[in-house]
PDB file of C-alpha atoms in Angstrom:
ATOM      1  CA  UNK Y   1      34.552 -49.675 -12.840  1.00  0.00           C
ATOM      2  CA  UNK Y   2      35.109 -48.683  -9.155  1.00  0.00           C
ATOM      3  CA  UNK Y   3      31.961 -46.922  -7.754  1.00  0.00           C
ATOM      4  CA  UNK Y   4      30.989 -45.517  -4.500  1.00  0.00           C
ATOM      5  CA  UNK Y   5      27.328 -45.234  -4.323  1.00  0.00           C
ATOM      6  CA  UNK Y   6      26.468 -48.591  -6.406  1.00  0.00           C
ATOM      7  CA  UNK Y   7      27.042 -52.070  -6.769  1.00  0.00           C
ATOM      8  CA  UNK Y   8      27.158 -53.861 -10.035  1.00  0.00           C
ATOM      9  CA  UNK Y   9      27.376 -57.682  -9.935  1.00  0.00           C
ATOM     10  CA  UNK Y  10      26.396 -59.724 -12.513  1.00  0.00           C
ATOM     11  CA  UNK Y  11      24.149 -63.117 -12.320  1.00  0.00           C
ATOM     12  CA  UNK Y  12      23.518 -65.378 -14.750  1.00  0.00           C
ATOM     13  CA  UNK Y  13      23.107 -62.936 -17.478  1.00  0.00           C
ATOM     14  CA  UNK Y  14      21.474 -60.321 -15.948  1.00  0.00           C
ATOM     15  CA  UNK Y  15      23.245 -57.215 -14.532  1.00  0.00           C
ATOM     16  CA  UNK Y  16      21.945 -55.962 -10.553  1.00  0.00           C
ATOM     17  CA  UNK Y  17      22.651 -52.390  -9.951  1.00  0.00           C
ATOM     18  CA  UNK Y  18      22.094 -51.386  -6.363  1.00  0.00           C
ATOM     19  CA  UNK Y  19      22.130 -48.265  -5.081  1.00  0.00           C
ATOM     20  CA  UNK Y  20      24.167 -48.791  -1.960  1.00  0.00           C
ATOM     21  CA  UNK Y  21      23.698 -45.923   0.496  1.00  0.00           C
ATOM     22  CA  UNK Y  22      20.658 -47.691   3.201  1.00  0.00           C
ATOM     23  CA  UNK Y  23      21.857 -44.804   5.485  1.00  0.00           C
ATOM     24  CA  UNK Y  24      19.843 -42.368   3.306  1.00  0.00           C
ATOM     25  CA  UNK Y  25      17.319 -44.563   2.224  1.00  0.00           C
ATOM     26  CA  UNK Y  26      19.024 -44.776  -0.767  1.00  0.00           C
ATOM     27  CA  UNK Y  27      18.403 -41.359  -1.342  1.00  0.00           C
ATOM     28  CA  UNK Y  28      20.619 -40.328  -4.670  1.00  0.00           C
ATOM     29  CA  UNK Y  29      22.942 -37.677  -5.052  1.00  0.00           C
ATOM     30  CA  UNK Y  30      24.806 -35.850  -7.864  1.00  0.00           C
ATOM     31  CA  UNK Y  31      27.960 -39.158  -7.458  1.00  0.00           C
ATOM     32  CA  UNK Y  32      25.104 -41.504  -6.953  1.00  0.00           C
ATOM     33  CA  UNK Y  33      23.093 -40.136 -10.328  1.00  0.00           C
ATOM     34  CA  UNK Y  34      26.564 -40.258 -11.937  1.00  0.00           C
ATOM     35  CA  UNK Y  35      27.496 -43.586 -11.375  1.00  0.00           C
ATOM     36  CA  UNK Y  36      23.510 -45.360 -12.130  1.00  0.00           C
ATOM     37  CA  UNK Y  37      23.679 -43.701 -15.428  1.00  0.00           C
ATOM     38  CA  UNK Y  38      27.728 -45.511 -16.241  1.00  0.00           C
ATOM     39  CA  UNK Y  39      26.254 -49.047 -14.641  1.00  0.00           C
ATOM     40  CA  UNK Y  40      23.463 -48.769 -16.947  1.00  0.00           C
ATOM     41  CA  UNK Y  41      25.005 -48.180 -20.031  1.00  0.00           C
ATOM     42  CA  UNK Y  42      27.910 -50.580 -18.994  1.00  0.00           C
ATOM     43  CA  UNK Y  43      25.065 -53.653 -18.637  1.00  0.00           C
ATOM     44  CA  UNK Y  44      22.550 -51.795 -21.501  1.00  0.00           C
ATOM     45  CA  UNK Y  45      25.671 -52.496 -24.394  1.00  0.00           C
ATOM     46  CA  UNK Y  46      27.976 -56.196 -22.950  1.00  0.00           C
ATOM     47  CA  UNK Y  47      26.668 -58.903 -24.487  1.00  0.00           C
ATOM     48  CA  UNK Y  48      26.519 -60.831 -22.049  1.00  0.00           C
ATOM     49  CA  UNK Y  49      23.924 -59.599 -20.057  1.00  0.00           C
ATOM     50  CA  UNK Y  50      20.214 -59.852 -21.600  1.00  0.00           C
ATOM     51  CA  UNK Y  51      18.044 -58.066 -18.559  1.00  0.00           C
ATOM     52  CA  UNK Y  52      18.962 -55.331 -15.693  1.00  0.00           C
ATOM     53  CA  UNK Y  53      17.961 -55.127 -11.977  1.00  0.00           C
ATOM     54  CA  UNK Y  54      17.464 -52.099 -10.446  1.00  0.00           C
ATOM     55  CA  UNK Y  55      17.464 -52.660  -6.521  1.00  0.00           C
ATOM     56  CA  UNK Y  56      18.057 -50.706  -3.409  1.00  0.00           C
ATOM     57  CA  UNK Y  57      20.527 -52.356  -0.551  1.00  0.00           C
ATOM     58  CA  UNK Y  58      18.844 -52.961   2.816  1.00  0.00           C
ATOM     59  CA  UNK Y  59      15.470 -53.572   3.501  1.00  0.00           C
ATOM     60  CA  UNK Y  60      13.781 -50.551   4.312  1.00  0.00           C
ATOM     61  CA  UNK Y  61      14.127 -48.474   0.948  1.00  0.00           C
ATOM     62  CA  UNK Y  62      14.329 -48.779  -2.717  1.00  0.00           C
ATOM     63  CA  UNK Y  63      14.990 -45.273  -3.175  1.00  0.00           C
ATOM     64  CA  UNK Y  64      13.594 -42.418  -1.858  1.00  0.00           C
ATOM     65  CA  UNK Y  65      14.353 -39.685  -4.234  1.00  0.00           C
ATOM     66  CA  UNK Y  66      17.019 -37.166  -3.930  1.00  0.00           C
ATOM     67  CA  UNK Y  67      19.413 -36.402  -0.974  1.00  0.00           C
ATOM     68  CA  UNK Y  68      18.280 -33.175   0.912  1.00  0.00           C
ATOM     69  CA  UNK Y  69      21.643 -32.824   2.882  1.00  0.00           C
ATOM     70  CA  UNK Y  70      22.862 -33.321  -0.696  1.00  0.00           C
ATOM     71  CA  UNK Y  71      20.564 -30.220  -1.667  1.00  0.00           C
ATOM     72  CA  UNK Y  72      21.888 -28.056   0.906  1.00  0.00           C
ATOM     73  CA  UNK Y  73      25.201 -28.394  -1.014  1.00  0.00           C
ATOM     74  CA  UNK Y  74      23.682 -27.564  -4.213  1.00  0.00           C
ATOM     75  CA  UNK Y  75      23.951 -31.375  -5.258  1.00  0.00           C
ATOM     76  CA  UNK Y  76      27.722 -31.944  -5.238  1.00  0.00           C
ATOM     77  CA  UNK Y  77      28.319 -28.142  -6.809  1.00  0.00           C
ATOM     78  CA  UNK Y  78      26.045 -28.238  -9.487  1.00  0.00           C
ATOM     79  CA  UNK Y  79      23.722 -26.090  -8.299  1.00  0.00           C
ATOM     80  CA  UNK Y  80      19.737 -26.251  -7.374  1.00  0.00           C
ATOM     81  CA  UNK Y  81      18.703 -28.482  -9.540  1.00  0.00           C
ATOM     82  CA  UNK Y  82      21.988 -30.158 -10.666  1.00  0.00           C
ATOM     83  CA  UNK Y  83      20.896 -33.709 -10.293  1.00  0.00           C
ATOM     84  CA  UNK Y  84      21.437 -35.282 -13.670  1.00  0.00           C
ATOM     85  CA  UNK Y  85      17.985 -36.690 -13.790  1.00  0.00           C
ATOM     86  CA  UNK Y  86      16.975 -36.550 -17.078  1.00  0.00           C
ATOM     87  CA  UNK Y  87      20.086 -38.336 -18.198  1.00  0.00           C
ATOM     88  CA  UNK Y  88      19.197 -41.082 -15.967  1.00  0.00           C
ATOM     89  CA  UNK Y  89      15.785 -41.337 -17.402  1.00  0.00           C
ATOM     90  CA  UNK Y  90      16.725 -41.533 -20.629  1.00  0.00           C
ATOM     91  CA  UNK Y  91      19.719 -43.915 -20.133  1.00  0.00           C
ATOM     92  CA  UNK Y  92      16.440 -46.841 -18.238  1.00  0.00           C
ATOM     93  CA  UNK Y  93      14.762 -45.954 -21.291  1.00  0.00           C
ATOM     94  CA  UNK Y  94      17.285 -46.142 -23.719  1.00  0.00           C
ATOM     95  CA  UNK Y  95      19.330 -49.211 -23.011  1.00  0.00           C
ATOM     96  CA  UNK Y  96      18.383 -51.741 -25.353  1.00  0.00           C
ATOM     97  CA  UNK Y  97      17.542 -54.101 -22.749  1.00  0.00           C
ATOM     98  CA  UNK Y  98      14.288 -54.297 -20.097  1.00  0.00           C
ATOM     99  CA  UNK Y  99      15.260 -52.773 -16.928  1.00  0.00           C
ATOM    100  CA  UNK Y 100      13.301 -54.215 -14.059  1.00  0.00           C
ATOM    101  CA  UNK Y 101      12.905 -52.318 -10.448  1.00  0.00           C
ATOM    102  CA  UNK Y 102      12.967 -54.499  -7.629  1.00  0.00           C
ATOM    103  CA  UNK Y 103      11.408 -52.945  -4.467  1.00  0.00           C
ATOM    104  CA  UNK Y 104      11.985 -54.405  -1.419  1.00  0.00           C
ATOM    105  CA  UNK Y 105      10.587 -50.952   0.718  1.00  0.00           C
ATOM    106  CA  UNK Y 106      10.041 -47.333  -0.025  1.00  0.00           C
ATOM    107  CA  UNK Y 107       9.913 -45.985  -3.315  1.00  0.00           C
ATOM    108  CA  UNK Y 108       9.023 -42.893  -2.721  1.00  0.00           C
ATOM    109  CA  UNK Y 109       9.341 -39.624  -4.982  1.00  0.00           C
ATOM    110  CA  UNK Y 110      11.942 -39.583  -7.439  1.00  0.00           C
ATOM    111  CA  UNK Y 111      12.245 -43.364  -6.198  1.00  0.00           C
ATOM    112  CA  UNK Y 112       8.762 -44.063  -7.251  1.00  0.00           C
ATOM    113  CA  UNK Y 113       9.392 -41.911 -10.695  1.00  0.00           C
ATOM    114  CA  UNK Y 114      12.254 -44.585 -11.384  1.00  0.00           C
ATOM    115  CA  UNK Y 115       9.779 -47.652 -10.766  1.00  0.00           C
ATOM    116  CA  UNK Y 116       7.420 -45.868 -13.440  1.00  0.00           C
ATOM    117  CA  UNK Y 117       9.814 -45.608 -15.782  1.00  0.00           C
ATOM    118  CA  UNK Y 118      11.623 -48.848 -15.652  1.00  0.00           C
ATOM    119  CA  UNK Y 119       9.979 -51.334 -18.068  1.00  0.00           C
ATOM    120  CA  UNK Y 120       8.810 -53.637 -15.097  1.00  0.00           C
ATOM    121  CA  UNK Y 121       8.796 -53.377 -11.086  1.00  0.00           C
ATOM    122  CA  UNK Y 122       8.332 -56.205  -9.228  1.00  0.00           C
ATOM    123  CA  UNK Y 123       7.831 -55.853  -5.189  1.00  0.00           C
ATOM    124  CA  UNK Y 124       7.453 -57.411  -1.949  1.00  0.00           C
ATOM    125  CA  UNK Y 125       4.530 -56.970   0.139  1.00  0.00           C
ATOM    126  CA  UNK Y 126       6.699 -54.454   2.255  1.00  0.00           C
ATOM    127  CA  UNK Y 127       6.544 -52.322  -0.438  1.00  0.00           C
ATOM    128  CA  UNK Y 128       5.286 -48.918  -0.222  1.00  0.00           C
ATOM    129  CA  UNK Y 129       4.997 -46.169  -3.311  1.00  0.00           C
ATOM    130  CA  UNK Y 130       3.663 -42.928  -3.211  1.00  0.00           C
ATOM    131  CA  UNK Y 131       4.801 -39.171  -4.170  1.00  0.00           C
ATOM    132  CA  UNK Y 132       6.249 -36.165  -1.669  1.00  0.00           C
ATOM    133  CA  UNK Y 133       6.784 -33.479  -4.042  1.00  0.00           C
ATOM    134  CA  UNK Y 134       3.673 -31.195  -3.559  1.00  0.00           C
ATOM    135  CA  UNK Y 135       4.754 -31.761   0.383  1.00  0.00           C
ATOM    136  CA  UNK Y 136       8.599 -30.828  -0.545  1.00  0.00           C
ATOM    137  CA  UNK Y 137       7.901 -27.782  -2.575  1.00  0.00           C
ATOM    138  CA  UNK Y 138       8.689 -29.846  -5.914  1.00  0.00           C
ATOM    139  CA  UNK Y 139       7.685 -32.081  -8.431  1.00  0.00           C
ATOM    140  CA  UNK Y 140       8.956 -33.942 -10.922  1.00  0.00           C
ATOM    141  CA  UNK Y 141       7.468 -32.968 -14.701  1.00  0.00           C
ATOM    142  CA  UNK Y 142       7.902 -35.115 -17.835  1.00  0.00           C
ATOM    143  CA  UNK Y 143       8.133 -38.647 -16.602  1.00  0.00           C
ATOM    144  CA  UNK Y 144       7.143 -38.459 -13.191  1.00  0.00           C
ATOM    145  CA  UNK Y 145       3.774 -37.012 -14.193  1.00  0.00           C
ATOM    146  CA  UNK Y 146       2.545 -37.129 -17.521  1.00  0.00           C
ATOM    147  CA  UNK Y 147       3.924 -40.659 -18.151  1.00  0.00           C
ATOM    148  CA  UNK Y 148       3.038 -41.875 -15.184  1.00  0.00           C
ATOM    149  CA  UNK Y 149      -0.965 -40.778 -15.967  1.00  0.00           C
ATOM    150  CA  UNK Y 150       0.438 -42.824 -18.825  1.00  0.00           C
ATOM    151  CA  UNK Y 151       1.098 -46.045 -16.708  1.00  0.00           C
ATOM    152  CA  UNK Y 152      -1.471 -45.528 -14.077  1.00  0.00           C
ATOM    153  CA  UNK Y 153      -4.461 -43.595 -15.735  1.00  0.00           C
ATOM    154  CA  UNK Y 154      -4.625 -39.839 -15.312  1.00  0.00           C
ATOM    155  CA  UNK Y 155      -7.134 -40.198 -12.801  1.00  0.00           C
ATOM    156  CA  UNK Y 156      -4.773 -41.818 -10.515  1.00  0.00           C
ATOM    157  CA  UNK Y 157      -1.671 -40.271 -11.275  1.00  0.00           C
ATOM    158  CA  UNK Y 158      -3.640 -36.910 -10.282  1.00  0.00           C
ATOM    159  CA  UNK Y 159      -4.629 -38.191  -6.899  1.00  0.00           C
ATOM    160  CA  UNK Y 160      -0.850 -39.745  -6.485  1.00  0.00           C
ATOM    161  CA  UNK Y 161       0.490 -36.364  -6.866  1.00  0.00           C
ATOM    162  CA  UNK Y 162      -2.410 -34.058  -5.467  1.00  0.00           C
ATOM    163  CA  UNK Y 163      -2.798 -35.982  -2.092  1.00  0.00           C
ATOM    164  CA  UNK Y 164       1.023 -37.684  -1.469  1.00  0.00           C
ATOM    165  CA  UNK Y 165      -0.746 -40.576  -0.099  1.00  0.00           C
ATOM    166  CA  UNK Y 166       1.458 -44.259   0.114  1.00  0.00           C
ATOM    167  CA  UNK Y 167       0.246 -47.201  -1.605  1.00  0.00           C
ATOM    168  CA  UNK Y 168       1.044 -50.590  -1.082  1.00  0.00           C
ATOM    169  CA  UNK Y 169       2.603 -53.464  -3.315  1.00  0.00           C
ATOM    170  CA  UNK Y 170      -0.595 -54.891  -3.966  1.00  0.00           C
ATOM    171  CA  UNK Y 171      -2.367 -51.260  -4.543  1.00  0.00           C
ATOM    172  CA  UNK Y 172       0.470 -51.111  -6.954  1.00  0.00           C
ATOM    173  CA  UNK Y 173      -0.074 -53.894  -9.165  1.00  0.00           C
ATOM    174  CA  UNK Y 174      -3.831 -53.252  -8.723  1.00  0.00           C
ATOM    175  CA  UNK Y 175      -3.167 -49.441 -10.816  1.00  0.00           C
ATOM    176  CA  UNK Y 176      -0.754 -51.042 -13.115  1.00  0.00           C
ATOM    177  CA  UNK Y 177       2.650 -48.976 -11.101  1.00  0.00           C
ATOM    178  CA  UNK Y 178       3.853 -52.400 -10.758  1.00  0.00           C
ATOM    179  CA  UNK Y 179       3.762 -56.324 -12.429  1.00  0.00           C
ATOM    180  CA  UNK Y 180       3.710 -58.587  -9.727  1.00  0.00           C
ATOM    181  CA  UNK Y 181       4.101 -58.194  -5.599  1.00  0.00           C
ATOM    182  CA  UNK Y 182       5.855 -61.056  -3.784  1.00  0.00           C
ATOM    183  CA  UNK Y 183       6.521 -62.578  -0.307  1.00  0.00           C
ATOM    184  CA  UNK Y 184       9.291 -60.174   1.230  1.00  0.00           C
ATOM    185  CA  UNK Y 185      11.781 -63.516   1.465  1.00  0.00           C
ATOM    186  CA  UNK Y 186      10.191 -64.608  -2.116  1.00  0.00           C
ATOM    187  CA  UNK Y 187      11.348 -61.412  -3.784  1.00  0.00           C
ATOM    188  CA  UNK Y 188      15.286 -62.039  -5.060  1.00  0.00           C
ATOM    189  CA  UNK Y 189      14.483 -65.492  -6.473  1.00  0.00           C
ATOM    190  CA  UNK Y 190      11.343 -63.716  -8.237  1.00  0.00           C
ATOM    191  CA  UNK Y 191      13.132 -61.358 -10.130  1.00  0.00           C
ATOM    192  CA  UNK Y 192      16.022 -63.058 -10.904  1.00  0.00           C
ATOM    193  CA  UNK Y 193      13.389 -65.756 -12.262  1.00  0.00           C
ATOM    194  CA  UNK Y 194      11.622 -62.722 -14.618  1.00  0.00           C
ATOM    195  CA  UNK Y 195      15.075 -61.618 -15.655  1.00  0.00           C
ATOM    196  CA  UNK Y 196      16.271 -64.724 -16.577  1.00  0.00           C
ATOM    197  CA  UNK Y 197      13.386 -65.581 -19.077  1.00  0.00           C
ATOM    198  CA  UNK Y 198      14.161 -62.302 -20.747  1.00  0.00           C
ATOM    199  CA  UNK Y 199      17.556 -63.423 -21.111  1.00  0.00           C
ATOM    200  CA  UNK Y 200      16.221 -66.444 -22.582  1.00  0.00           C
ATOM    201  CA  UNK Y 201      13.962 -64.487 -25.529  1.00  0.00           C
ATOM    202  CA  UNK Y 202      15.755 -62.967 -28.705  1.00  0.00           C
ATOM    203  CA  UNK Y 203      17.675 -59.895 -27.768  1.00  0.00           C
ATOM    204  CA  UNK Y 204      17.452 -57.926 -31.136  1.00  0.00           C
ATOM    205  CA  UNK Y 205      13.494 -58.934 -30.564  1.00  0.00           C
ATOM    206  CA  UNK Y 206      13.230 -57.373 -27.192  1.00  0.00           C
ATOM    207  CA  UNK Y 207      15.059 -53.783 -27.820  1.00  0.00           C
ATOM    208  CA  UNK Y 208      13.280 -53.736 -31.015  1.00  0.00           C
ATOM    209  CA  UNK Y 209      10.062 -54.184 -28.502  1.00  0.00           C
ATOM    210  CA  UNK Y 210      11.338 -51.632 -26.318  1.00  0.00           C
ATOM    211  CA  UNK Y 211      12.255 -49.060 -28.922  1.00  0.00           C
ATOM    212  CA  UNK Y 212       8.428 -49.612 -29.994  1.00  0.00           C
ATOM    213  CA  UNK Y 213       7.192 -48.477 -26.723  1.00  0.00           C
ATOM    214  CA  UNK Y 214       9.086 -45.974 -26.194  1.00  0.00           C
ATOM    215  CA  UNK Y 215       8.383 -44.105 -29.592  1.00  0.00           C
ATOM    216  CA  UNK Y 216       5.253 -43.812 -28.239  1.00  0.00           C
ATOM    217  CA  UNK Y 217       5.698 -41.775 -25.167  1.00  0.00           C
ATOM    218  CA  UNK Y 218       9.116 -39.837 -26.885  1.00  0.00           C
ATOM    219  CA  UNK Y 219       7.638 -36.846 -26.742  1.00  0.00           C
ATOM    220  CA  UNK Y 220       7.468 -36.720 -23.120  1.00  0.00           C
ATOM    221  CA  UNK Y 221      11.058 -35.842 -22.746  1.00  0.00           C
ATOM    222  CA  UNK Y 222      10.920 -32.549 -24.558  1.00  0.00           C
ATOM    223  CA  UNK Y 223       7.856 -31.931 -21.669  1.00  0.00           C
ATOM    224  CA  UNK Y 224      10.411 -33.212 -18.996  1.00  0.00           C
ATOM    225  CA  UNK Y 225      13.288 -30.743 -20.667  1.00  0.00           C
ATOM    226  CA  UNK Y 226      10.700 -27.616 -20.466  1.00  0.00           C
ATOM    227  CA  UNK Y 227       9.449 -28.854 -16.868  1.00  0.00           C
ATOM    228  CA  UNK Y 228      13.350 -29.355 -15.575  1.00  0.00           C
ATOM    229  CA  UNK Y 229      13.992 -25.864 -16.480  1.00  0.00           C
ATOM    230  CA  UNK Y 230      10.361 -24.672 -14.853  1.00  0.00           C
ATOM    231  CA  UNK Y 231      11.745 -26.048 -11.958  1.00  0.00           C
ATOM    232  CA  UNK Y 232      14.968 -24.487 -11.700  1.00  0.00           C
ATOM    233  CA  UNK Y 233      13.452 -21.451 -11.305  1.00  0.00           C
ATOM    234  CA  UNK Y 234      10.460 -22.570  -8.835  1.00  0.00           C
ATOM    235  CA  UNK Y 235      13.349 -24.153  -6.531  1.00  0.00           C
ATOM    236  CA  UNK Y 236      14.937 -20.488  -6.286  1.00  0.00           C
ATOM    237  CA  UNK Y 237      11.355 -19.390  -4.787  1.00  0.00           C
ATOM    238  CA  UNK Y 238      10.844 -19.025  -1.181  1.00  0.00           C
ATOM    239  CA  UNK Y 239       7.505 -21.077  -1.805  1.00  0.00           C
ATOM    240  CA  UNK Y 240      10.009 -24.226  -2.631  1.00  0.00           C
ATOM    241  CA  UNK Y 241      12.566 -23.865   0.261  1.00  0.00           C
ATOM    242  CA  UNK Y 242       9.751 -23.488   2.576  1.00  0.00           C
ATOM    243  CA  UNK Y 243       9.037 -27.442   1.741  1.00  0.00           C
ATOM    244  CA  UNK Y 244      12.851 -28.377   2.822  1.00  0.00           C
ATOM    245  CA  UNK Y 245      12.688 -25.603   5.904  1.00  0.00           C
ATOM    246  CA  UNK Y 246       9.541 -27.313   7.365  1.00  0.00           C
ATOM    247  CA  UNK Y 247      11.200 -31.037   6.751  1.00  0.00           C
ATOM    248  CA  UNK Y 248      13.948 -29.459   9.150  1.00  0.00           C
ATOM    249  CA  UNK Y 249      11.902 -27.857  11.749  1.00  0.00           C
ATOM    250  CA  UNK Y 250       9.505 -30.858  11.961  1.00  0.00           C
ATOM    251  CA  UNK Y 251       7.009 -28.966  11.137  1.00  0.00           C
ATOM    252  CA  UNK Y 252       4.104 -28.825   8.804  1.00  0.00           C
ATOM    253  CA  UNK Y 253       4.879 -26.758   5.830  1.00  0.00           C
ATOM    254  CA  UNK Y 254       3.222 -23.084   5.240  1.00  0.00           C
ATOM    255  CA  UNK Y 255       3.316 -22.572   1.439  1.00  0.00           C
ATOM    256  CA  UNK Y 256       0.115 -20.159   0.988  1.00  0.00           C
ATOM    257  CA  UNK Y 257       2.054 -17.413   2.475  1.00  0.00           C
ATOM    258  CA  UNK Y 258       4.481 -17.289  -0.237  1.00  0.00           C
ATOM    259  CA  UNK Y 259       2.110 -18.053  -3.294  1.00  0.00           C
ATOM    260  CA  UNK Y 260       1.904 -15.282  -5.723  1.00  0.00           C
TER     261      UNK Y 260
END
């Protein structure tokens, strides 16, 4: 496959997917969502890959949620909220192999909603989490919320979202967001290490494993599937585009004097 916002290499068993646009952040756009949820299944179904790495090129970000100057063009034509998100969820959950997220920087918003989801995140002690929507005009129902109270306890997942505050790798492992946080030039070797003693356990074993989990947080997609289209209409608000106006202006966002 030729692709222009990933790479997809293969090492020793175990597929890397990297989204390969540092100039953003590795902020993802409609081409970018397109092309993560092809790698995935690609690696998720060839046999000779046992465990996928989700990574971010450079050093600076992981990802850092969706592309605002891609959400002034209505996401590559498909309108206000045409980012294919829920398809990519459901493709890191549904590929019968672990997915691990390797953060090497930010993961923030939708960034950090792909660490929660993936089945394991391992970082580097330049890592830094934390959530922007409620500062954007936005948020991100279904996974991003109620499975991460899931992952994190609802406690925390309310203060993650209520405040927008940025954690660190080793606040992240602390609340359970992430497995194990590494020496920044310790981090490659570490994952490819994890990955390669899934590939070493029984694959029919492991997506039986991961089917088990899932099954018990399933019905969070039918919350995400309401919440998307919740959100479709809150992004046509003024309320919303006030978050994206302010991020422009450099300026702190005035949202009380369009709440209804």
């Amino acid at each position: 496959m030729d692709f222009r916002d990933i790479l997809y290499e293969i090492r020793n068993g175990v597929a890397w997917i990297t989204i390969n646009r540092p100039e953003k952040m590795n902020a993802f756009r409609g081409t970018t969502c397109d092309e993560l949820i092809k790698a995935l299944n690609k690696a998720g179904y060839d046999r000779n890959v046992g465990c996928i790495v989700l990574a971010g090129a450079g050093d600076k970000a992981f990802c850092t949620g969706g592309d605002q100057s891609a959400h002034d063009g209505n996401y590559d034509g498909r309108g206000t909220i045409g980012l294919p998100m829920e398809e990519l969820h459901t493709a890191i959950r549904d590929v019968p192999k672990p997915v691990i997220a390797r953060v090497q920087g930010f993961a923030i918003g939708g960034g950090n909603v792909l660490c929660t989801i993936c089945d394991l995140t391992i970082c580097s002690e330049k890592a830094i989490f934390g959530q922007v929507g409620p500062k954007m005009g936005s948020v991100d129902p279904g996974y991003g919320t109620a499975f991460l109270a899931r992952v994190v306890g609802e406690k925390k997942a309310r203060e993650i979202w209520y405040l927008n505050k940025r954690y660190s790798g080793a606040e992240a492992v602390a609340m359970g967001l992430a497995n194990a946080c590494v020496p920044h030039d310790q981090l490659d070797a570490e994952v490819q290490q994890w990955a390669e003693t899934i590939c070493e356990r029984s694959p029919t074993a492991i997506a039986i494993a991961k089917r088990s989990f899932n099954m018990d947080t399933a019905h969070q997609s039918g919350i995400a599937g309401m919440g998307m289209y919740a959100l479709k209409l809150f992004y046509d608000t003024e309320e919303s585009r006030e978050g994206v106006a302010a991020l422009k202006d450099k300026r702190k966002p005035d949202f009380r004097k369009y709440a209804k």
